[in-house]
PDB file of C-alpha atoms in Angstrom:
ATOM      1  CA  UNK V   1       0.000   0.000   0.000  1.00 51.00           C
ATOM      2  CA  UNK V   2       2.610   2.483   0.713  1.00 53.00           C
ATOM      3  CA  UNK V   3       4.103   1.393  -2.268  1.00 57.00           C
ATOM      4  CA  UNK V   4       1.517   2.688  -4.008  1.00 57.00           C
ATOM      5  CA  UNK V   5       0.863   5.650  -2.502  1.00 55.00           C
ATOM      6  CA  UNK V   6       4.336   6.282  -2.905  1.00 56.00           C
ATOM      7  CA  UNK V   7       3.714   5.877  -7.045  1.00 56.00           C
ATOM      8  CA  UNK V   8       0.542   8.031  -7.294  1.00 61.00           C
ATOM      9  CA  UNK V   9       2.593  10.825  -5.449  1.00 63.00           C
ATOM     10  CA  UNK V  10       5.217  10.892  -7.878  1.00 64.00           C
ATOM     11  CA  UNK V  11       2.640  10.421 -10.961  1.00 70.00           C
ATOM     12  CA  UNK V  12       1.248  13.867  -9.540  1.00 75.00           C
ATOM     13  CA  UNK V  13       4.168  15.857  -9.233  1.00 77.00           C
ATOM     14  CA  UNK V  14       5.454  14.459 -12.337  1.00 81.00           C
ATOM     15  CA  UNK V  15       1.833  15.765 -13.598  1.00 82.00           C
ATOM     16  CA  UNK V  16       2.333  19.259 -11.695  1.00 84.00           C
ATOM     17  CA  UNK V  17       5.901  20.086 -13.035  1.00 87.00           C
ATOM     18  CA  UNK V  18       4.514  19.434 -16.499  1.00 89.00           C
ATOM     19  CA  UNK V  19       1.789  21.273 -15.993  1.00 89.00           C
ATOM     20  CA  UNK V  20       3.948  24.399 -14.257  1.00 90.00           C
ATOM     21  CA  UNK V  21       6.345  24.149 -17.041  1.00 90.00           C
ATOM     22  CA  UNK V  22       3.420  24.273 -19.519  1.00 91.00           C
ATOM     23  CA  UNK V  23       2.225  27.618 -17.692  1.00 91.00           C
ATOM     24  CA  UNK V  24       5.907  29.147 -17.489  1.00 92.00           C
ATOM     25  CA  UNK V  25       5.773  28.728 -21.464  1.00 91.00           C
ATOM     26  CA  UNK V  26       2.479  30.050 -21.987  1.00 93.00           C
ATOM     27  CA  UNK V  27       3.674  32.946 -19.374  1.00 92.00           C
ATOM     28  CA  UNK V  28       7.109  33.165 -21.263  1.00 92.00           C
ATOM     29  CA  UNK V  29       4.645  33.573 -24.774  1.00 93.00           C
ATOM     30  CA  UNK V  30       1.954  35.655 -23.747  1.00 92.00           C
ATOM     31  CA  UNK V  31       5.034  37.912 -22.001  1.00 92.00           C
ATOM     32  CA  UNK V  32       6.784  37.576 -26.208  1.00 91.00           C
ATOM     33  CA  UNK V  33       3.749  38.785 -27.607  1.00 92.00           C
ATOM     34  CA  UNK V  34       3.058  41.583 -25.402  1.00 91.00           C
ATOM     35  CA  UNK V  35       6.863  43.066 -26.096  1.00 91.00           C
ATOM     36  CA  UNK V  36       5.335  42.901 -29.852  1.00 91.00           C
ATOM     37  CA  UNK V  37       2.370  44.213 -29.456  1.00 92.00           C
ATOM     38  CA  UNK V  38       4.834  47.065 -27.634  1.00 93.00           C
ATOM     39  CA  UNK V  39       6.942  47.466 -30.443  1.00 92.00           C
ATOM     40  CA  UNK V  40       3.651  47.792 -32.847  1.00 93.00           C
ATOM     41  CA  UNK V  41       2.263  50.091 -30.473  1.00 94.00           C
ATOM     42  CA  UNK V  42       4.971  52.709 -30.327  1.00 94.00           C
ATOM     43  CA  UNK V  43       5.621  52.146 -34.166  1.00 94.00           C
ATOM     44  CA  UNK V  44       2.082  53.296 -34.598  1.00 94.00           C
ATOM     45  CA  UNK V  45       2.316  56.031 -32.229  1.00 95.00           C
ATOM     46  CA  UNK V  46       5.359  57.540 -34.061  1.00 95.00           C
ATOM     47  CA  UNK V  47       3.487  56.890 -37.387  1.00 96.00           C
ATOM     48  CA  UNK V  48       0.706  58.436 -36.507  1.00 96.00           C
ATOM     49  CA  UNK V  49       3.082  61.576 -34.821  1.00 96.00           C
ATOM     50  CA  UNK V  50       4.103  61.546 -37.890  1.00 96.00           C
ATOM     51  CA  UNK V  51       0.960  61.852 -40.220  1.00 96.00           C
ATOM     52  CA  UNK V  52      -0.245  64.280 -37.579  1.00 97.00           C
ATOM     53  CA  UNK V  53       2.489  66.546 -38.622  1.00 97.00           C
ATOM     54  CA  UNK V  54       1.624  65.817 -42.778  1.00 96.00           C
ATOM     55  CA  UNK V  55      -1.766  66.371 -41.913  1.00 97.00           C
ATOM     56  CA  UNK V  56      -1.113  69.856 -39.900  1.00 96.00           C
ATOM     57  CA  UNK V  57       1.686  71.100 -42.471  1.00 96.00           C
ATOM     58  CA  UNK V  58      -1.142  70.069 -45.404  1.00 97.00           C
ATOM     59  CA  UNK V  59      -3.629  71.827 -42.897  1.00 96.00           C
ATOM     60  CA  UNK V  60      -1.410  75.216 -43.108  1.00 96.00           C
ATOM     61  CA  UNK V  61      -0.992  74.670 -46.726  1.00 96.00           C
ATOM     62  CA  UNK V  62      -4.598  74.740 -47.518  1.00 97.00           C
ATOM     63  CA  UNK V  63      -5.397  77.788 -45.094  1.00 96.00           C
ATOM     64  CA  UNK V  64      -2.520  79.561 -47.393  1.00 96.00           C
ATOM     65  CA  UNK V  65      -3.911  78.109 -50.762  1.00 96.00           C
ATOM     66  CA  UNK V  66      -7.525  79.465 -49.779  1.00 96.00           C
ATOM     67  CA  UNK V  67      -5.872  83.139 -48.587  1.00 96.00           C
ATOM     68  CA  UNK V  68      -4.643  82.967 -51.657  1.00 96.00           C
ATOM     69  CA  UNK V  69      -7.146  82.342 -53.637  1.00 97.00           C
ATOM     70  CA  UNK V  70      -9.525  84.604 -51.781  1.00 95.00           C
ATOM     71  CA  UNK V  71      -7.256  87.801 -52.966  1.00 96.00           C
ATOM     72  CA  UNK V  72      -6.378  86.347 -56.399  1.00 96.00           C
ATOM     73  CA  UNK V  73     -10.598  86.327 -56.020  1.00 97.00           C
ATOM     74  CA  UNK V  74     -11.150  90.041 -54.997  1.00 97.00           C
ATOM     75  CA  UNK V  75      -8.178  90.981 -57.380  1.00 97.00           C
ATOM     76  CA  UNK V  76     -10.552  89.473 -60.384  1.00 97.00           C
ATOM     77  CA  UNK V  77     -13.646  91.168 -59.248  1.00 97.00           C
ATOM     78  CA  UNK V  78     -11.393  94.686 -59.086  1.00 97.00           C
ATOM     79  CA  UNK V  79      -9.828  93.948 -62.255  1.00 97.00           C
ATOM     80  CA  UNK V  80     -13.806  93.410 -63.900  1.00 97.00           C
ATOM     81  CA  UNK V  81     -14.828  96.535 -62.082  1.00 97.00           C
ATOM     82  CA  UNK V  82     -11.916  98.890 -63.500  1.00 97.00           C
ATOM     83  CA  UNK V  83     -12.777  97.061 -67.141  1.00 97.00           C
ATOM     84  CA  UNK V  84     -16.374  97.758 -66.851  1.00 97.00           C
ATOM     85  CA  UNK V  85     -15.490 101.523 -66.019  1.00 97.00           C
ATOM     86  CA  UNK V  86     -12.925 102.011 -68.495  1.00 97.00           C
ATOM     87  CA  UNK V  87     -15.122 100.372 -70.888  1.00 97.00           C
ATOM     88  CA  UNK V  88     -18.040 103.050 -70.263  1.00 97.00           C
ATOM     89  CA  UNK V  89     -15.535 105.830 -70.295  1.00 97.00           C
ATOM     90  CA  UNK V  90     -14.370 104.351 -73.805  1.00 97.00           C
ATOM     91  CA  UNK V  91     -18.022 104.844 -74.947  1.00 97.00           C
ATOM     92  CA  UNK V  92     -18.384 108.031 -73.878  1.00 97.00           C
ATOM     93  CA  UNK V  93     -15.224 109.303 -75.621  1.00 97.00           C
ATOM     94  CA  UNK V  94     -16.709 107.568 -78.468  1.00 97.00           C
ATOM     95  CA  UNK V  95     -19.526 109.642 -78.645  1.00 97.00           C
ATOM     96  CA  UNK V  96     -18.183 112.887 -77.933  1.00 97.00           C
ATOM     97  CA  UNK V  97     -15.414 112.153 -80.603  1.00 97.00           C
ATOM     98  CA  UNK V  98     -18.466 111.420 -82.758  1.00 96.00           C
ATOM     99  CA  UNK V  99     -20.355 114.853 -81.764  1.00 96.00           C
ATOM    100  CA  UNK V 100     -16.880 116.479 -82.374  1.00 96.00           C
ATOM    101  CA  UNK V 101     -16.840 115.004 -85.929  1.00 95.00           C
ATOM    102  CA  UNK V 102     -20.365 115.340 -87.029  1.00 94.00           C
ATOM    103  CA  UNK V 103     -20.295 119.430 -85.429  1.00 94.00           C
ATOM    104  CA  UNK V 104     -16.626 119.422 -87.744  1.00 95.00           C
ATOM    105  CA  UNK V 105     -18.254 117.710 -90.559  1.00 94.00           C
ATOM    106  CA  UNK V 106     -21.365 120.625 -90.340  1.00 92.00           C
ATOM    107  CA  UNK V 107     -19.123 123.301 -89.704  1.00 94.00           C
ATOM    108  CA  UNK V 108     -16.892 122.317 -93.049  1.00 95.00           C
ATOM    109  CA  UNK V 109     -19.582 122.058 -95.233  1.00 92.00           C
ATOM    110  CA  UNK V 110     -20.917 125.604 -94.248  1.00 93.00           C
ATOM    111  CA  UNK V 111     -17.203 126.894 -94.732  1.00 93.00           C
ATOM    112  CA  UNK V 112     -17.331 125.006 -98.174  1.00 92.00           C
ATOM    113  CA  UNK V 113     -20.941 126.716 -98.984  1.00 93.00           C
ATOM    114  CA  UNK V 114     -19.717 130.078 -98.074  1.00 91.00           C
ATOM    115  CA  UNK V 115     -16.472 130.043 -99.845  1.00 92.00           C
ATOM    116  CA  UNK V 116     -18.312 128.732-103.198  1.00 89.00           C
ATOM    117  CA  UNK V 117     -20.872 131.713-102.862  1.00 87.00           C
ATOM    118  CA  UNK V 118     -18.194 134.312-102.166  1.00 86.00           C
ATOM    119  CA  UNK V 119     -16.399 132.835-105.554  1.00 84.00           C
ATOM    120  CA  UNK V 120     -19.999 133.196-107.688  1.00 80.00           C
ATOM    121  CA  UNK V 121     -19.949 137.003-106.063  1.00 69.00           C
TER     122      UNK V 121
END
């Protein structure tokens, strides 16, 4: 009997030590991945640092883009503004250039009527 006592005893520390080493691996793996899942971690973190940055220097680009195209926006509108005026100006030299001419036109053909009646005289 104490024989086999003595034989289930070792049978379950036999059994225990295997089981205790089969913890300490899945310890010793679960400890592996987390050092991985570490390293991902900060990789991501310094990837996404570093999109943050793209993203905020893209951000600043934009905001200068649209400043930009805001006064490139206002310069247009002046630029219609002064045509529009010059081109009404233009019209009304037009027409006073045409007054001028048709009042010259008059004026030379009573000039031409008087100096062909003072030559019948």
């Amino acid at each position: 009997r104490k024989k086999c006592i003595q034989i289930d005893t070792d049978t379950n520390t036999e059994r225990l030590e295997f089981q205790f080493r089969s913890y300490q691996d899945k310890i010793c793996k679960l400890e592996n991945e987390s050092e991985l899942q570490k390293l991902c971690i900060n990789e991501r973190s310094v990837q996404i640092e570093s999109l943050y940055e793209d993203l905020t220097a893209v951000s600043t680009k934009n905001r200068q883009l649209v400043a930009s195209i805001s006064s490139y926006q206002n310069l247009e509108k002046e630029f219609k503004q002064t045509t529009q005026n010059n081109l009404t100006k233009l019209s009304k030299l037009s027409r006073l250039v045409n007054n001028l001419y048709e009042e010259n036109a008059s004026k030379i053909t009573l000039l031409l009527h008087r100096i062909s009646f003072l030559k019948d005289r």
